[in-house]
PDB file of C-alpha atoms in Angstrom:
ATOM      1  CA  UNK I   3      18.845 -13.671 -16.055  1.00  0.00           C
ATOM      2  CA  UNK I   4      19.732 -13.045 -12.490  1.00  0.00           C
ATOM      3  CA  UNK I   5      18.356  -9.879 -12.338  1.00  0.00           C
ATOM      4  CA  UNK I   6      15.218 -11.419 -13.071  1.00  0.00           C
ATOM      5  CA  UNK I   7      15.177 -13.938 -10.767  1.00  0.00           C
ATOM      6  CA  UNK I   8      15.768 -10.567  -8.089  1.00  0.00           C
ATOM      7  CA  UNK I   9      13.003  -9.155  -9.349  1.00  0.00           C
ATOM      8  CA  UNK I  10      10.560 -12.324  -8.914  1.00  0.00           C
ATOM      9  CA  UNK I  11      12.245 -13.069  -5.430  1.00  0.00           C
ATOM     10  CA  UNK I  12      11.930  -9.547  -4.644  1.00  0.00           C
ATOM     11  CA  UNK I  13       8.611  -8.675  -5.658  1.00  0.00           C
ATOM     12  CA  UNK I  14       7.222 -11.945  -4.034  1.00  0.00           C
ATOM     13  CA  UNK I  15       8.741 -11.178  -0.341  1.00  0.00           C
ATOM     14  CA  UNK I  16       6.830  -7.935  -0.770  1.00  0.00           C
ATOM     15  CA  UNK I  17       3.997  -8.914  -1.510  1.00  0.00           C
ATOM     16  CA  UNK I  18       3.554 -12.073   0.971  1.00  0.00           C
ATOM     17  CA  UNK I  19       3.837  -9.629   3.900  1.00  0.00           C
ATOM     18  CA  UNK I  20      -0.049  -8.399   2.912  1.00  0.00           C
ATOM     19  CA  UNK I  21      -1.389 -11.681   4.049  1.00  0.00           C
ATOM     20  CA  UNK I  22       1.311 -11.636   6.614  1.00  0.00           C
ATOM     21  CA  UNK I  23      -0.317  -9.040   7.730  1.00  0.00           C
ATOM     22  CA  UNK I  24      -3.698 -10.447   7.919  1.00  0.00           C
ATOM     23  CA  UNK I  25      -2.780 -13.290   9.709  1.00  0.00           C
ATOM     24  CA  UNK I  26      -1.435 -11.075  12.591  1.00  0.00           C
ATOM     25  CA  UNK I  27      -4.912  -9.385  12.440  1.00  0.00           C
ATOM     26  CA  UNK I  28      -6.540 -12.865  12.955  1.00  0.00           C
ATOM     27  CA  UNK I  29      -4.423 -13.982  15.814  1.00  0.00           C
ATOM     28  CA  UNK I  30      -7.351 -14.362  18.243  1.00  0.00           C
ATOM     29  CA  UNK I  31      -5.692 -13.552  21.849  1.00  0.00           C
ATOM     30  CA  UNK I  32      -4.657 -10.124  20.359  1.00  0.00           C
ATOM     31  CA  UNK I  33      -8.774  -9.812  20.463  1.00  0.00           C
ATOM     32  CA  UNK I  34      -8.518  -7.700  23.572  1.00  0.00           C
ATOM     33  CA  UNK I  35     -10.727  -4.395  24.384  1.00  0.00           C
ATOM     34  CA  UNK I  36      -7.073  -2.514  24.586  1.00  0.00           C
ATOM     35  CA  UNK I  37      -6.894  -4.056  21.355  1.00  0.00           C
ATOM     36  CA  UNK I  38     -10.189  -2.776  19.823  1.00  0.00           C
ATOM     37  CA  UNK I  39      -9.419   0.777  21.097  1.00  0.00           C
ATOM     38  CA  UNK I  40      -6.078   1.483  20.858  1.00  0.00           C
ATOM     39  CA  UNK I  41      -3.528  -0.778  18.914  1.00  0.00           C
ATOM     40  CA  UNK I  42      -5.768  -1.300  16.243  1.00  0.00           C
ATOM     41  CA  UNK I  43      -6.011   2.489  15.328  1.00  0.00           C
ATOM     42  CA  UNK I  44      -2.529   2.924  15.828  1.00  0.00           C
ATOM     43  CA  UNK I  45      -1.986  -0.015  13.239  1.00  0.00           C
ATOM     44  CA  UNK I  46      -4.471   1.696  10.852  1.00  0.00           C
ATOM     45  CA  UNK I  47      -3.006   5.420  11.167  1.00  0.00           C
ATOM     46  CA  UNK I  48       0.765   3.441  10.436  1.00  0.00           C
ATOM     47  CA  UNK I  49      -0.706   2.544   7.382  1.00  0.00           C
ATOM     48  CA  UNK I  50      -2.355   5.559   6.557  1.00  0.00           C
ATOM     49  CA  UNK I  51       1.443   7.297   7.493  1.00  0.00           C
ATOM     50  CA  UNK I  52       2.997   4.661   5.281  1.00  0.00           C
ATOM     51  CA  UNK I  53       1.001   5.293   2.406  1.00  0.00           C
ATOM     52  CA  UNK I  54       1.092   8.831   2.760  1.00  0.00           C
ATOM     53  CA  UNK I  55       5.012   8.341   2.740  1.00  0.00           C
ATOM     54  CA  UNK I  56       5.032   6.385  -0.500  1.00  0.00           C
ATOM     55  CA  UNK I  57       2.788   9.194  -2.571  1.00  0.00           C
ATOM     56  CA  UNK I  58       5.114  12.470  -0.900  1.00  0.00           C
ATOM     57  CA  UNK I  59       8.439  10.770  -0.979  1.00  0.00           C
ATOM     58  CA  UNK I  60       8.158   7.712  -3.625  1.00  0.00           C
ATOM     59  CA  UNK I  61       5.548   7.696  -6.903  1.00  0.00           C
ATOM     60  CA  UNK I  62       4.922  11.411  -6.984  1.00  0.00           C
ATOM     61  CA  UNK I  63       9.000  13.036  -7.501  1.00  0.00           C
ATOM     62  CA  UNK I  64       9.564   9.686  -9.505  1.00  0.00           C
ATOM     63  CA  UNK I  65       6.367  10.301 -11.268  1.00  0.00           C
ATOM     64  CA  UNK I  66       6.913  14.440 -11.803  1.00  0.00           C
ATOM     65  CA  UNK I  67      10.484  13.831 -13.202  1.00  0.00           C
ATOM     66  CA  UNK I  68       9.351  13.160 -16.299  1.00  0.00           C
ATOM     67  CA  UNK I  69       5.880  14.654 -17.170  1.00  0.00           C
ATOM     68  CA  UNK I  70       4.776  17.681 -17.889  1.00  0.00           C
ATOM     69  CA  UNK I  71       2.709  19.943 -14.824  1.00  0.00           C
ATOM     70  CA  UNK I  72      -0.713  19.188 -17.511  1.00  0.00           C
ATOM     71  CA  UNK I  73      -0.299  15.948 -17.773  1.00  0.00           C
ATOM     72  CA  UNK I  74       0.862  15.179 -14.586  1.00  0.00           C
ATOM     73  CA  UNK I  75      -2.282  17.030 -12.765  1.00  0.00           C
ATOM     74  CA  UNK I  76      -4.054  14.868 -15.522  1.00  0.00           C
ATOM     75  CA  UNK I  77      -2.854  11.635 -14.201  1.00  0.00           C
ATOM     76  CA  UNK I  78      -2.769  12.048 -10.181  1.00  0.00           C
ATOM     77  CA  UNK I  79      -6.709  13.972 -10.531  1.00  0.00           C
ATOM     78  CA  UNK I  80      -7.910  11.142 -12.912  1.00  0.00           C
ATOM     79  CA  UNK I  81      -6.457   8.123 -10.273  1.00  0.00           C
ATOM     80  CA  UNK I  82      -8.641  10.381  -7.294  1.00  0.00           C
ATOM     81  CA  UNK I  83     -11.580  10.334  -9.508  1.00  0.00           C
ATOM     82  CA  UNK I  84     -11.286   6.237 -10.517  1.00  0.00           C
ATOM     83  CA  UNK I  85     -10.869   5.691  -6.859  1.00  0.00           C
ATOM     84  CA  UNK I  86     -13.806   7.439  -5.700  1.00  0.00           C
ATOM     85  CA  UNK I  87     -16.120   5.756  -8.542  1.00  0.00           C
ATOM     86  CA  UNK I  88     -14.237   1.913  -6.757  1.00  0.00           C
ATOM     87  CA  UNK I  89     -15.413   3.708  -3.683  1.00  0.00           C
ATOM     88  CA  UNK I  90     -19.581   4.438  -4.416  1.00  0.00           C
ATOM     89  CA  UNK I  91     -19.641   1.072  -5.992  1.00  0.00           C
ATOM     90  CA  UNK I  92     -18.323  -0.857  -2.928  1.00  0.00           C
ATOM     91  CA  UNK I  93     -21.207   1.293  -1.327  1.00  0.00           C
ATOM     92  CA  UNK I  94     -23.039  -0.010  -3.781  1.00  0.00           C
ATOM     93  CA  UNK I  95     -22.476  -3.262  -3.650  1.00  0.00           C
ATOM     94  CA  UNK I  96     -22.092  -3.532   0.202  1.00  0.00           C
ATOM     95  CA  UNK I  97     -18.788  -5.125   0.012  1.00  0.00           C
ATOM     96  CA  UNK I  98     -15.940  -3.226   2.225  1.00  0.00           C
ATOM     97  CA  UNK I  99     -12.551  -2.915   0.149  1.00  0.00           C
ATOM     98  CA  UNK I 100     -11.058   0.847   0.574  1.00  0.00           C
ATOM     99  CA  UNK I 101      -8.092  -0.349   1.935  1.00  0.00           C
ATOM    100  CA  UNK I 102      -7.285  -3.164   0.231  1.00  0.00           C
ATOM    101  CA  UNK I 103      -7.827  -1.255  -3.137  1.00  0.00           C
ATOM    102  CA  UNK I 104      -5.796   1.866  -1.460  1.00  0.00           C
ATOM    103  CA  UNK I 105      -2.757  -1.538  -0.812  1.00  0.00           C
ATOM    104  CA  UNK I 106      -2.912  -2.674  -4.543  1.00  0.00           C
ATOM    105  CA  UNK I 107      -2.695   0.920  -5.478  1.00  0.00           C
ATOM    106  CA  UNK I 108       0.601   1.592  -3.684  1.00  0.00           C
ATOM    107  CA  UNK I 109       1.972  -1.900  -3.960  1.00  0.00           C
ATOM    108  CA  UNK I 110       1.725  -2.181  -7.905  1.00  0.00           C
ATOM    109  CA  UNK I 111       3.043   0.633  -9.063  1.00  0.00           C
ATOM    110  CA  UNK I 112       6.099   0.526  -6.584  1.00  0.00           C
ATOM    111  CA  UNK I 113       6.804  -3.700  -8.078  1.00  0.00           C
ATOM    112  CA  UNK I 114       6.550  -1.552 -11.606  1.00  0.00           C
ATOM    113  CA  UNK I 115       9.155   0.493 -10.298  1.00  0.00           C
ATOM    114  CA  UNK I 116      11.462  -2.131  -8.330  1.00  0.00           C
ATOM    115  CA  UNK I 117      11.567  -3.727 -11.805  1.00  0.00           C
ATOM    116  CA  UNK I 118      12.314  -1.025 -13.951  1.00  0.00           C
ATOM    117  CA  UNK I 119      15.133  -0.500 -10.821  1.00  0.00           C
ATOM    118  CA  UNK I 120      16.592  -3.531 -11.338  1.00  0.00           C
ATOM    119  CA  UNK I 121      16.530  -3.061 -15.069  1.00  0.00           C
ATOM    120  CA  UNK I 122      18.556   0.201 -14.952  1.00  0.00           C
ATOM    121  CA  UNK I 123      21.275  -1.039 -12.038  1.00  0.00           C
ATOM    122  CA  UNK I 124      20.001   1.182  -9.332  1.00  0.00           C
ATOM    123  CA  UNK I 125      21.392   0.582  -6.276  1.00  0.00           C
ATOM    124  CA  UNK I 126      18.978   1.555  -3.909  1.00  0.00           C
ATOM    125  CA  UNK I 127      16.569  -1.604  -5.538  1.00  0.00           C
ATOM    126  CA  UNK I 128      17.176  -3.973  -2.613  1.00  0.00           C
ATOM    127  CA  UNK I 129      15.980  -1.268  -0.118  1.00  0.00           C
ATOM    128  CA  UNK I 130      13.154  -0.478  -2.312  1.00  0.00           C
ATOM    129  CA  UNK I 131      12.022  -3.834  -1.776  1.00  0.00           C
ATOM    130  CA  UNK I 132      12.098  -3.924   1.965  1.00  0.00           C
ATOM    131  CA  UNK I 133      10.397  -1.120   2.519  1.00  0.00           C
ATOM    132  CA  UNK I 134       7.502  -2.104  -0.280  1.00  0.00           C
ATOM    133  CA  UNK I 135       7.373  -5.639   2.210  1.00  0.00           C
ATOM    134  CA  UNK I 136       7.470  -3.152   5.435  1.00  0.00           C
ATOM    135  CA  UNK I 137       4.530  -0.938   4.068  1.00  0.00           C
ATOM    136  CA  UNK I 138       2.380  -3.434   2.749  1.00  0.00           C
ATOM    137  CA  UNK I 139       2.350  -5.957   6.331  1.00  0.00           C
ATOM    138  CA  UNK I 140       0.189  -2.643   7.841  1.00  0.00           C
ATOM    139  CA  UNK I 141      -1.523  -2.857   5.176  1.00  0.00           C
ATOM    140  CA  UNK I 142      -2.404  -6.093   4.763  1.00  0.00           C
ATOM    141  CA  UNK I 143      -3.402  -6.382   8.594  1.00  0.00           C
ATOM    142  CA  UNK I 144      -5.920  -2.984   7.816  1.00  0.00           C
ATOM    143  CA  UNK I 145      -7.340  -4.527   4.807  1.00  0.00           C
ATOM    144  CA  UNK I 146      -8.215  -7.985   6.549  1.00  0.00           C
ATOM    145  CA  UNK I 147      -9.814  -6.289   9.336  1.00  0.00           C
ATOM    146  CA  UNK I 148     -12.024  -3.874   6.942  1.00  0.00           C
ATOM    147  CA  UNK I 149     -12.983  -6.935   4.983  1.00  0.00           C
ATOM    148  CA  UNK I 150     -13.462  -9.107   8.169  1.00  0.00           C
ATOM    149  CA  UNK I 151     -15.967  -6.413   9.414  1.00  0.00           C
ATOM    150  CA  UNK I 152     -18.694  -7.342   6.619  1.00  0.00           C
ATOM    151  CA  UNK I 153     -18.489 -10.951   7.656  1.00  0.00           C
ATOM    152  CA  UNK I 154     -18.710 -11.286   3.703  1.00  0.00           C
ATOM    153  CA  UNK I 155     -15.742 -13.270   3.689  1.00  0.00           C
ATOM    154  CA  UNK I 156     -14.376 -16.209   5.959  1.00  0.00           C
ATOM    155  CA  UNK I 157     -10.668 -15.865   7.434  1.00  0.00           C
ATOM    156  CA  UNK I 158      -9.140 -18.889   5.567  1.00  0.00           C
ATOM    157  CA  UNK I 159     -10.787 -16.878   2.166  1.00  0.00           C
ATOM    158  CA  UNK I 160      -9.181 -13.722   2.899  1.00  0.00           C
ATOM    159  CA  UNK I 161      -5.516 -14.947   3.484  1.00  0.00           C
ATOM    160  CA  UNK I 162      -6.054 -16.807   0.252  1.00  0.00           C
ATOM    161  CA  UNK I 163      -7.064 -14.228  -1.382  1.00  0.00           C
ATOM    162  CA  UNK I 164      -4.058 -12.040  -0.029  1.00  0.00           C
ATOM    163  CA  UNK I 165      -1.772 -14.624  -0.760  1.00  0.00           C
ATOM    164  CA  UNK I 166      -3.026 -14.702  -4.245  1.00  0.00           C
ATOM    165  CA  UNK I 167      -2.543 -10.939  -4.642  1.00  0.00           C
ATOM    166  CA  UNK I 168       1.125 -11.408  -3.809  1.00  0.00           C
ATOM    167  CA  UNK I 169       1.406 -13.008  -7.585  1.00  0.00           C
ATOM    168  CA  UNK I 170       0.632  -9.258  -8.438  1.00  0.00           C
ATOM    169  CA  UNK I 171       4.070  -8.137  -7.393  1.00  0.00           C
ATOM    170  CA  UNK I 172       6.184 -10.665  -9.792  1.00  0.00           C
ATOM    171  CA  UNK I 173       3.891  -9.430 -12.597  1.00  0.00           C
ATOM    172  CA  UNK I 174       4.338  -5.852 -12.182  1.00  0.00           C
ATOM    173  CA  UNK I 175       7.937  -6.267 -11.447  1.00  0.00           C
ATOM    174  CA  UNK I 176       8.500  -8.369 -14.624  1.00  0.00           C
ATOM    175  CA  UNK I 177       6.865  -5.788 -16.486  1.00  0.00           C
ATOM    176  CA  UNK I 178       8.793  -3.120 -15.440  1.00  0.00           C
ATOM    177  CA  UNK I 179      11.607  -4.945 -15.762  1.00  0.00           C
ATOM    178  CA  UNK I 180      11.355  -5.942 -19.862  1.00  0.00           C
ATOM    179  CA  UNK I 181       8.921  -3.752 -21.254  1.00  0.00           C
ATOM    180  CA  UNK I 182       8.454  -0.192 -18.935  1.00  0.00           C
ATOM    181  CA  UNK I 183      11.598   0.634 -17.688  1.00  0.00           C
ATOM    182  CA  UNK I 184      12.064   1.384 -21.571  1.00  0.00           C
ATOM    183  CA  UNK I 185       9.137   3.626 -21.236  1.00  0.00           C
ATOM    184  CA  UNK I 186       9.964   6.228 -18.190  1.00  0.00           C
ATOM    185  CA  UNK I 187       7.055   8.669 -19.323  1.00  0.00           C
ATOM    186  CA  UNK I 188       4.700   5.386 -18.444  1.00  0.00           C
ATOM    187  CA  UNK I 189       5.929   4.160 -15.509  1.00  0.00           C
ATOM    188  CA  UNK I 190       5.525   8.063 -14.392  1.00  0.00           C
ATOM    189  CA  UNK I 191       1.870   8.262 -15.797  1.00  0.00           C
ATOM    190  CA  UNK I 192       1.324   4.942 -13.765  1.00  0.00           C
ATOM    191  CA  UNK I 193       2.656   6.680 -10.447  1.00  0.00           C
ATOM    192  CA  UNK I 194       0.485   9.631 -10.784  1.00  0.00           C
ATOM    193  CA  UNK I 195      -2.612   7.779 -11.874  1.00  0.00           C
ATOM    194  CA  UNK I 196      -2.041   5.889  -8.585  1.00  0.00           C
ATOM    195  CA  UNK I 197      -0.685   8.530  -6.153  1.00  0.00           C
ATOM    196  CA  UNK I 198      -4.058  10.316  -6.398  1.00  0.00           C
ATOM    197  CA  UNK I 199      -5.445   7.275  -5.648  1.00  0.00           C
ATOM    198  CA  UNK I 200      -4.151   6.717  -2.866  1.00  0.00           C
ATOM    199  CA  UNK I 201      -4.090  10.219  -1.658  1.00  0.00           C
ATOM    200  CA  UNK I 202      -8.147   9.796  -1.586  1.00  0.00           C
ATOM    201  CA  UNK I 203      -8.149   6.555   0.306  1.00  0.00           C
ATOM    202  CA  UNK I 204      -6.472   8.519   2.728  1.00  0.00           C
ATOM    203  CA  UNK I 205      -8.666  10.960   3.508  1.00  0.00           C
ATOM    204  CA  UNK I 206     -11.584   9.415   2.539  1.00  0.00           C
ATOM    205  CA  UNK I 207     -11.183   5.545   4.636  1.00  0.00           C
ATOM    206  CA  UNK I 208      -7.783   5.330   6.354  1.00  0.00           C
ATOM    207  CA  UNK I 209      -7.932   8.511   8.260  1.00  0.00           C
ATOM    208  CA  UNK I 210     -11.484   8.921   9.872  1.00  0.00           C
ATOM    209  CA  UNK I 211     -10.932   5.322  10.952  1.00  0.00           C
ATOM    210  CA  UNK I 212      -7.659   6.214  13.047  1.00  0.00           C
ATOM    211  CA  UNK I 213      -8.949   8.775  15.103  1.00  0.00           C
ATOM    212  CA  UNK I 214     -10.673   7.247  18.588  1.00  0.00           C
ATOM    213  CA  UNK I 215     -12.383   9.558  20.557  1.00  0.00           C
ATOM    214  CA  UNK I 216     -10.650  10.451  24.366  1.00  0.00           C
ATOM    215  CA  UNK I 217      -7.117   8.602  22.985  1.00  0.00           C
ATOM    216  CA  UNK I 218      -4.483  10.633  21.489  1.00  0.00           C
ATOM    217  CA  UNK I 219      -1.333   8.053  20.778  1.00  0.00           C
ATOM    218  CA  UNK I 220      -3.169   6.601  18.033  1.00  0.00           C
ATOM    219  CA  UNK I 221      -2.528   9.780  15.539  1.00  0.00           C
ATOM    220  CA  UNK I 222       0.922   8.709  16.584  1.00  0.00           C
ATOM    221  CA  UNK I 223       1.210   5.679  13.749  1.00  0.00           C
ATOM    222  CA  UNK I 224       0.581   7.895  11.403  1.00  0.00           C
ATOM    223  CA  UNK I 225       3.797   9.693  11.752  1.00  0.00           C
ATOM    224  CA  UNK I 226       5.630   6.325  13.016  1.00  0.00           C
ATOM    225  CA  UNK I 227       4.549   4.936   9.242  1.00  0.00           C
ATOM    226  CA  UNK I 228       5.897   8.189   7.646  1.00  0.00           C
ATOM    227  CA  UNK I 229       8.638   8.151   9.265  1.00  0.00           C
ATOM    228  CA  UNK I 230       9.315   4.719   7.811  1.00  0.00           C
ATOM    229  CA  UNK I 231       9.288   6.358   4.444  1.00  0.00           C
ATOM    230  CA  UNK I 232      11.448   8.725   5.138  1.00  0.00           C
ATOM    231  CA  UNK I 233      13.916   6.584   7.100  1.00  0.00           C
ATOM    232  CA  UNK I 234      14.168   4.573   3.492  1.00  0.00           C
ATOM    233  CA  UNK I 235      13.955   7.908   1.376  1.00  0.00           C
ATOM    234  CA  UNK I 236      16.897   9.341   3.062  1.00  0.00           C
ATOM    235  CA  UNK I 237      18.689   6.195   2.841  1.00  0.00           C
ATOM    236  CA  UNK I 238      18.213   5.940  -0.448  1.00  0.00           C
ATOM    237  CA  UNK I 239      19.134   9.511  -1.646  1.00  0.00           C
ATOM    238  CA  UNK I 240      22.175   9.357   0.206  1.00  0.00           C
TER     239      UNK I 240
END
């Protein structure tokens, strides 16, 4: 029963740094024209970097280990596909939401997983959970100012809204924990499914929005954010 309680605590922390994240984005004095040009690409390309992390280093070995190469391709081309259809229907619709989608995408699947950790006795579960809370604050502050830029949605209804998505985490981790980490060959398929996901919000959103013409640090988060990922990977394996 303890272990569960990690996994709600856990999964909670993780996911309350996405509106953390926005509320940093709404802190009006940061509204500066350094701001606009620089720091906020840099912030997005971190993201990007941190994302990018979590697919190379995270949900695709975990997610390879135990599929087969058909079904795997299956899974990780069919989440690329779902995300581009989420993609022309935000078009669509008018309603910005790449990023945020790309956030759920990684954050989900990695609760799934910190649960399933827990489950098992892993060791490295703690750390998993830190840097799921240290990827998703990036994330949380790109994903407020994409939606912010519609002026679809008020500031007080976005960090609601993030704070409600934060209840994902606790769900997923639960999950993982009692019914999926019994079911390896799922949690894998879920990985995949999401990995290609998140590979096309990459390329498709995060990236083209990092690069500013004449400035060159930007770029820079992008490795910064990986780095991240790696920092944790190599703790982890070690």
């Amino acid at each position: 029963m303890d272990s569960v309680w990690l996994v709600i605590t856990f999964t909670l922390l993780a996911g309350l740094a996405m509106p953390a994240g926005a509320l940093i984005a709404r802190i009006e004095h940061f509204q500066s024209q350094w701001f606009e040009e620089e720091l906020r690409h840099l912030i997005i390309a971190f993201g990007g970097g941190a994302l990018l992390s979590a697919v190379a280093l995270v949900l695709v070995p975990e997610g390879i280990a135990n599929l087969p190469l058909f079904t795997s391709l299956l899974f990780f081309i069919s989440g690329s596909v779902c995300f581009m259809g989420i993609d022309i229907l935000l078009v669509k619709i008018n309603t910005p939401g790449s990023q945020l989608a790309a956030m759920l995408a990684d954050f989900i699947p990695e609760s799934v997983a910190l649960g399933a950790a827990f489950a098992t006795g892993k060791s490295n579960a703690v750390l998993l959970a830190v840097l799921i809370g240290l990827q998703n604050l990036p994330e949380g502050f790109n994903a407020y100012r994409e939606m912010r830029s519609g002026n679809k949605f008020s500031a007080n209804r976005l960090l609601i809204i993030f704070s409600a998505l934060a209840l994902f985490g606790p769900a997923a981790g639960l999950s993982g924990y009692f019914w999926l980490a019994n079911y390896p060959d799922v949690v894998s398929a879920i990985m995949l499914f999401a990995s290609g996901g998140i590979l096309y919000s990459i390329f498709q959103d995060i990236a083209p929005q990092a690069k500013l013409d004449k400035h060159w640090f930007p770029p820079m988060g992008g490795i910064f954010g990986f780095a991240l990922g790696l920092i944790g990977f190599m703790l982890t394996e070690h």
